[in-house]
Amino acid sequence: MGVSRSVFRYQSATSDSEAVLRSRIIDLAQQRRRFGYRRIHALLRREGIIVNHKTVFRLYQAEGLAVRKRKRRQGVAVDREPLEVPAERNDVWSMDFVMDALADGRRLKMLTIVDDYTKESVDIVVDRSIPGAYVTRALDQAARFRGLPKAIRTDQGPEFTGKALDQWAYERGVQLKLIQPGKPTQNAFIESFNGRFRDECLNEHWFTSLAHARAEVALWRRDYNEDRPHSALGYLTPAEFAAGKRHNPSTAESPLEVID
């Protein structure tokens, strides 16, 4: 024909059936965002669409639908610190989360805050979601009644390593003590408290609503602070120990190094 090969080449025409197939692949990928092309191919065959998996792969790749691997969150590198008994009230607080559920299956999230010296339950926040900003508001609320701690010990959950809590601590001069990832024993005081909380409160009640859960948790917290003897305090209650320390520091019994 007298046409140069550099300006003439075969170009396949997209059939109507391929356009329909491409559209269906896109729909399935949007519905199942974590499915790769092989699972999409299996779904197509289940719908009665007979197509080669290589064709599905070509269209899948052409539309940029490849599943991206999620990056694993890396913990903050911190040195191991020995768990020491604080020297005074508001020296170190510990924080952690406890999970539970309502009777209808909806999730409950609870932020527990404990004074490591007096063993007092500073607060137990109950809600369905408690992000970092919520944590800072709860700490400000607690500080109105008993002042700020010198330091707060937590694990490396996203609520505790985010910008909200970091900014809050910087502005108020509070040191954040992060334990090493996967080492809950480095935060043993709050782990011990959470065990008592779950055993004596959460496992004893069937919460019907958020308001019901908050009411029962508040009653248990009051009982824990004011009526429940604590072995690490010589079987004083946390409130009795804290009051004795404030009124007569020289004779108040120091907490034992036993974790109740």
GROMACS .gro file of C-alpha atoms in nm:
model
  260
    1MET     CA    1   0.000   0.000   0.000
    2GLY     CA    2   0.303   0.224   0.015
    3VAL     CA    3   0.244   0.317   0.385
    4SER     CA    4   0.537   0.325   0.624
    5ARG     CA    5   0.522   0.075   0.911
    6SER     CA    6   0.613   0.358   1.154
    7VAL     CA    7   0.279   0.533   1.093
    8PHE     CA    8   0.059   0.228   1.057
    9ARG     CA    9  -0.018  -0.028   1.325
   10TYR     CA   10  -0.306  -0.245   1.432
   11GLN     CA   11  -0.538  -0.086   1.688
   12SER     CA   12  -0.802  -0.310   1.841
   13ALA     CA   13  -1.152  -0.173   1.865
   14THR     CA   14  -1.313  -0.195   2.205
   15SER     CA   15  -1.625  -0.401   2.178
   16ASP     CA   16  -1.947  -0.320   2.358
   17SER     CA   17  -1.913  -0.636   2.564
   18GLU     CA   18  -1.572  -0.528   2.693
   19ALA     CA   19  -1.706  -0.186   2.788
   20VAL     CA   20  -1.982  -0.355   2.989
   21LEU     CA   21  -1.728  -0.585   3.152
   22ARG     CA   22  -1.501  -0.291   3.240
   23SER     CA   23  -1.795  -0.109   3.398
   24ARG     CA   24  -1.892  -0.415   3.605
   25ILE     CA   25  -1.533  -0.463   3.726
   26ILE     CA   26  -1.524  -0.100   3.841
   27ASP     CA   27  -1.856  -0.142   4.025
   28LEU     CA   28  -1.739  -0.456   4.205
   29ALA     CA   29  -1.405  -0.298   4.298
   30GLN     CA   30  -1.584   0.003   4.449
   31GLN     CA   31  -1.814  -0.223   4.650
   32ARG     CA   32  -1.528  -0.448   4.762
   33ARG     CA   33  -1.237  -0.209   4.798
   34ARG     CA   34  -1.003  -0.470   4.949
   35PHE     CA   35  -1.065  -0.734   4.680
   36GLY     CA   36  -0.794  -0.805   4.423
   37TYR     CA   37  -0.853  -0.902   4.060
   38ARG     CA   38  -0.874  -1.275   4.136
   39ARG     CA   39  -1.165  -1.226   4.376
   40ILE     CA   40  -1.328  -0.988   4.128
   41HIS     CA   41  -1.291  -1.261   3.865
   42ALA     CA   42  -1.456  -1.511   4.100
   43LEU     CA   43  -1.749  -1.273   4.156
   44LEU     CA   44  -1.791  -1.225   3.781
   45ARG     CA   45  -1.802  -1.601   3.726
   46ARG     CA   46  -2.057  -1.630   4.006
   47GLU     CA   47  -2.275  -1.383   3.814
   48GLY     CA   48  -2.249  -1.601   3.506
   49ILE     CA   49  -1.998  -1.383   3.319
   50ILE     CA   50  -1.750  -1.617   3.152
   51VAL     CA   51  -1.424  -1.430   3.103
   52ASN     CA   52  -1.055  -1.516   3.120
   53HIS     CA   53  -0.878  -1.403   3.437
   54LYS     CA   54  -0.608  -1.240   3.220
   55THR     CA   55  -0.869  -1.012   3.068
   56VAL     CA   56  -0.996  -0.919   3.413
   57PHE     CA   57  -0.639  -0.844   3.523
   58ARG     CA   58  -0.576  -0.623   3.218
   59LEU     CA   59  -0.891  -0.417   3.270
   60TYR     CA   60  -0.838  -0.410   3.647
   61GLN     CA   61  -0.488  -0.270   3.604
   62ALA     CA   62  -0.591  -0.026   3.331
   63GLU     CA   63  -0.845   0.133   3.566
   64GLY     CA   64  -0.591   0.168   3.848
   65LEU     CA   65  -0.786  -0.055   4.086
   66ALA     CA   66  -0.492  -0.241   4.239
   67VAL     CA   67  -0.527  -0.281   4.617
   68ARG     CA   68  -0.266  -0.084   4.808
   69LYS     CA   69  -0.107  -0.256   5.104
   70ARG     CA   70  -0.179  -0.086   5.432
   71LYS     CA   71   0.130   0.025   5.616
   72ARG     CA   72   0.167  -0.121   5.959
   73ARG     CA   73   0.165   0.143   6.229
   74GLN     CA   74   0.505   0.164   6.394
   75GLY     CA   75   0.527   0.218   6.768
   76VAL     CA   76   0.729   0.502   6.914
   77ALA     CA   77   1.077   0.391   7.019
   78VAL     CA   78   1.110   0.444   7.395
   79ASP     CA   79   1.348   0.315   7.660
   80ARG     CA   80   1.217   0.074   7.922
   81GLU     CA   81   1.159   0.242   8.257
   82PRO     CA   82   1.128   0.046   8.582
   83LEU     CA   83   0.783   0.078   8.739
   84GLU     CA   84   0.838   0.274   9.059
   85VAL     CA   85   0.592   0.373   9.330
   86PRO     CA   86   0.542   0.753   9.310
   87ALA     CA   87   0.639   0.970   9.606
   88GLU     CA   88   0.323   1.179   9.638
   89ARG     CA   89  -0.031   1.243   9.517
   90ASN     CA   90  -0.055   1.372   9.158
   91ASP     CA   91   0.299   1.256   9.093
   92VAL     CA   92   0.205   1.008   8.819
   93TRP     CA   93  -0.133   0.920   8.671
   94SER     CA   94  -0.190   0.616   8.453
   95MET     CA   95  -0.444   0.594   8.167
   96ASP     CA   96  -0.580   0.314   7.954
   97PHE     CA   97  -0.891   0.205   7.764
   98VAL     CA   98  -1.135  -0.073   7.852
   99MET     CA   99  -1.385  -0.202   7.597
  100ASP     CA  100  -1.733  -0.337   7.659
  101ALA     CA  101  -2.072  -0.344   7.487
  102LEU     CA  102  -2.438  -0.261   7.548
  103ALA     CA  103  -2.710  -0.525   7.552
  104ASP     CA  104  -2.787  -0.449   7.186
  105GLY     CA  105  -2.424  -0.509   7.085
  106ARG     CA  106  -2.319  -0.148   7.039
  107ARG     CA  107  -1.963  -0.082   7.151
  108LEU     CA  108  -1.869   0.100   7.470
  109LYS     CA  109  -1.528   0.257   7.522
  110MET     CA  110  -1.408   0.357   7.867
  111LEU     CA  111  -1.109   0.573   7.958
  112THR     CA  112  -0.975   0.483   8.302
  113ILE     CA  113  -0.747   0.726   8.489
  114VAL     CA  114  -0.574   0.629   8.815
  115ASP     CA  115  -0.341   0.811   9.055
  116ASP     CA  116  -0.052   0.565   9.096
  117TYR     CA  117   0.029   0.685   9.450
  118THR     CA  118  -0.310   0.700   9.622
  119LYS     CA  119  -0.468   0.437   9.391
  120GLU     CA  120  -0.766   0.671   9.351
  121SER     CA  121  -0.978   0.636   9.040
  122VAL     CA  122  -0.941   0.990   8.909
  123ASP     CA  123  -1.211   0.936   8.645
  124ILE     CA  124  -1.377   0.676   8.426
  125VAL     CA  125  -1.510   0.825   8.103
  126VAL     CA  126  -1.778   0.617   7.929
  127ASP     CA  127  -1.880   0.679   7.569
  128ARG     CA  128  -1.903   0.510   7.232
  129SER     CA  129  -1.593   0.686   7.096
  130ILE     CA  130  -1.313   0.868   7.280
  131PRO     CA  131  -1.061   1.030   7.041
  132GLY     CA  132  -0.753   1.224   7.150
  133ALA     CA  133  -0.931   1.559   7.185
  134TYR     CA  134  -1.192   1.394   7.410
  135VAL     CA  135  -0.910   1.259   7.630
  136THR     CA  136  -0.769   1.610   7.681
  137ARG     CA  137  -1.113   1.745   7.781
  138ALA     CA  138  -1.150   1.466   8.036
  139LEU     CA  139  -0.807   1.547   8.182
  140ASP     CA  140  -0.894   1.918   8.209
  141GLN     CA  141  -1.217   1.825   8.385
  142ALA     CA  142  -1.031   1.606   8.637
  143ALA     CA  143  -0.764   1.873   8.694
  144ARG     CA  144  -1.030   2.123   8.808
  145PHE     CA  145  -1.091   1.918   9.122
  146ARG     CA  146  -0.747   1.778   9.206
  147GLY     CA  147  -0.486   1.965   8.999
  148LEU     CA  148  -0.262   1.842   8.720
  149PRO     CA  149  -0.024   1.548   8.752
  150LYS     CA  150   0.348   1.581   8.694
  151ALA     CA  151   0.342   1.288   8.452
  152ILE     CA  152   0.095   1.053   8.281
  153ARG     CA  153   0.184   0.696   8.185
  154THR     CA  154   0.006   0.538   7.886
  155ASP     CA  155   0.047   0.274   7.621
  156GLN     CA  156   0.105   0.368   7.257
  157GLY     CA  157  -0.256   0.378   7.142
  158PRO     CA  158  -0.336   0.640   6.873
  159GLU     CA  159  -0.535   0.850   7.121
  160PHE     CA  160  -0.226   0.880   7.342
  161THR     CA  161   0.037   0.936   7.072
  162GLY     CA  162  -0.161   1.185   6.862
  163LYS     CA  163  -0.112   1.560   6.836
  164ALA     CA  164  -0.404   1.650   7.064
  165LEU     CA  165  -0.262   1.495   7.383
  166ASP     CA  166   0.095   1.593   7.296
  167GLN     CA  167  -0.005   1.959   7.256
  168TRP     CA  168  -0.213   1.947   7.575
  169ALA     CA  169   0.078   1.807   7.778
  170TYR     CA  170   0.327   2.059   7.634
  171GLU     CA  171   0.106   2.357   7.716
  172ARG     CA  172   0.049   2.239   8.075
  173GLY     CA  173   0.397   2.112   8.152
  174VAL     CA  174   0.289   1.748   8.198
  175GLN     CA  175   0.536   1.474   8.104
  176LEU     CA  176   0.399   1.189   7.892
  177LYS     CA  177   0.549   0.849   7.975
  178LEU     CA  178   0.493   0.594   7.697
  179ILE     CA  179   0.547   0.227   7.768
  180GLN     CA  180   0.709  -0.001   7.510
  181PRO     CA  181   0.474  -0.159   7.253
  182GLY     CA  182   0.330  -0.491   7.369
  183LYS     CA  183   0.455  -0.448   7.728
  184PRO     CA  184   0.142  -0.391   7.943
  185THR     CA  185   0.330  -0.486   8.261
  186GLN     CA  186   0.516  -0.155   8.230
  187ASN     CA  187   0.181   0.008   8.311
  188ALA     CA  188   0.090  -0.242   8.583
  189PHE     CA  189  -0.100  -0.002   8.812
  190ILE     CA  190  -0.368   0.075   8.554
  191GLU     CA  191  -0.372  -0.288   8.434
  192SER     CA  192  -0.444  -0.399   8.790
  193PHE     CA  193  -0.720  -0.140   8.825
  194ASN     CA  194  -0.874  -0.243   8.492
  195GLY     CA  195  -0.884  -0.604   8.609
  196ARG     CA  196  -1.077  -0.506   8.924
  197PHE     CA  197  -1.303  -0.278   8.719
  198ARG     CA  198  -1.395  -0.550   8.473
  199ASP     CA  199  -1.437  -0.822   8.736
  200GLU     CA  200  -1.638  -0.619   8.990
  201CYS     CA  201  -1.835  -0.387   8.762
  202LEU     CA  202  -1.848  -0.467   8.391
  203ASN     CA  203  -1.896  -0.842   8.436
  204GLU     CA  204  -2.165  -0.784   8.699
  205HIS     CA  205  -2.395  -0.562   8.491
  206TRP     CA  206  -2.590  -0.583   8.166
  207PHE     CA  207  -2.597  -0.228   8.034
  208THR     CA  208  -2.914  -0.138   7.847
  209SER     CA  209  -2.808   0.212   7.739
  210LEU     CA  210  -2.520   0.457   7.752
  211ALA     CA  211  -2.688   0.645   8.037
  212HIS     CA  212  -2.729   0.319   8.231
  213ALA     CA  213  -2.362   0.231   8.183
  214ARG     CA  214  -2.247   0.574   8.298
  215ALA     CA  215  -2.465   0.557   8.609
  216GLU     CA  216  -2.345   0.209   8.712
  217VAL     CA  217  -1.979   0.292   8.644
  218ALA     CA  218  -2.008   0.612   8.850
  219LEU     CA  219  -2.155   0.416   9.144
  220TRP     CA  220  -1.878   0.157   9.125
  221ARG     CA  221  -1.609   0.425   9.103
  222ARG     CA  222  -1.745   0.596   9.415
  223ASP     CA  223  -1.751   0.262   9.598
  224TYR     CA  224  -1.395   0.184   9.482
  225ASN     CA  225  -1.260   0.516   9.609
  226GLU     CA  226  -1.458   0.546   9.934
  227ASP     CA  227  -1.559   0.197  10.054
  228ARG     CA  228  -1.342  -0.073   9.898
  229PRO     CA  229  -1.032  -0.162  10.109
  230HIS     CA  230  -0.713  -0.172   9.906
  231SER     CA  231  -0.445  -0.421  10.010
  232ALA     CA  232  -0.160  -0.207   9.875
  233LEU     CA  233  -0.272   0.074  10.111
  234GLY     CA  234  -0.281  -0.138  10.424
  235TYR     CA  235  -0.650  -0.206  10.358
  236LEU     CA  236  -0.741   0.160  10.370
  237THR     CA  237  -0.964   0.291  10.095
  238PRO     CA  238  -0.795   0.519   9.839
  239ALA     CA  239  -0.995   0.816   9.974
  240GLU     CA  240  -0.891   0.740  10.334
  241PHE     CA  241  -0.527   0.708  10.235
  242ALA     CA  242  -0.534   1.031  10.033
  243ALA     CA  243  -0.708   1.221  10.315
  244GLY     CA  244  -0.461   1.094  10.577
  245LYS     CA  245  -0.168   1.193  10.360
  246ARG     CA  246  -0.304   1.544  10.309
  247HIS     CA  247  -0.385   1.603  10.678
  248ASN     CA  248  -0.082   1.438  10.836
  249PRO     CA  249   0.194   1.363  10.584
  250SER     CA  250   0.443   1.246  10.849
  251THR     CA  251   0.221   0.969  10.987
  252ALA     CA  252   0.031   0.862  10.677
  253GLU     CA  253   0.114   0.509  10.580
  254SER     CA  254   0.308   0.476  10.257
  255PRO     CA  255   0.165   0.252   9.987
  256LEU     CA  256   0.312  -0.094   9.973
  257GLU     CA  257   0.480  -0.221   9.660
  258VAL     CA  258   0.206  -0.480   9.622
  259ILE     CA  259  -0.019  -0.436   9.319
  260ASP     CA  260  -0.378  -0.523   9.414
   0.00000   0.00000   0.00000
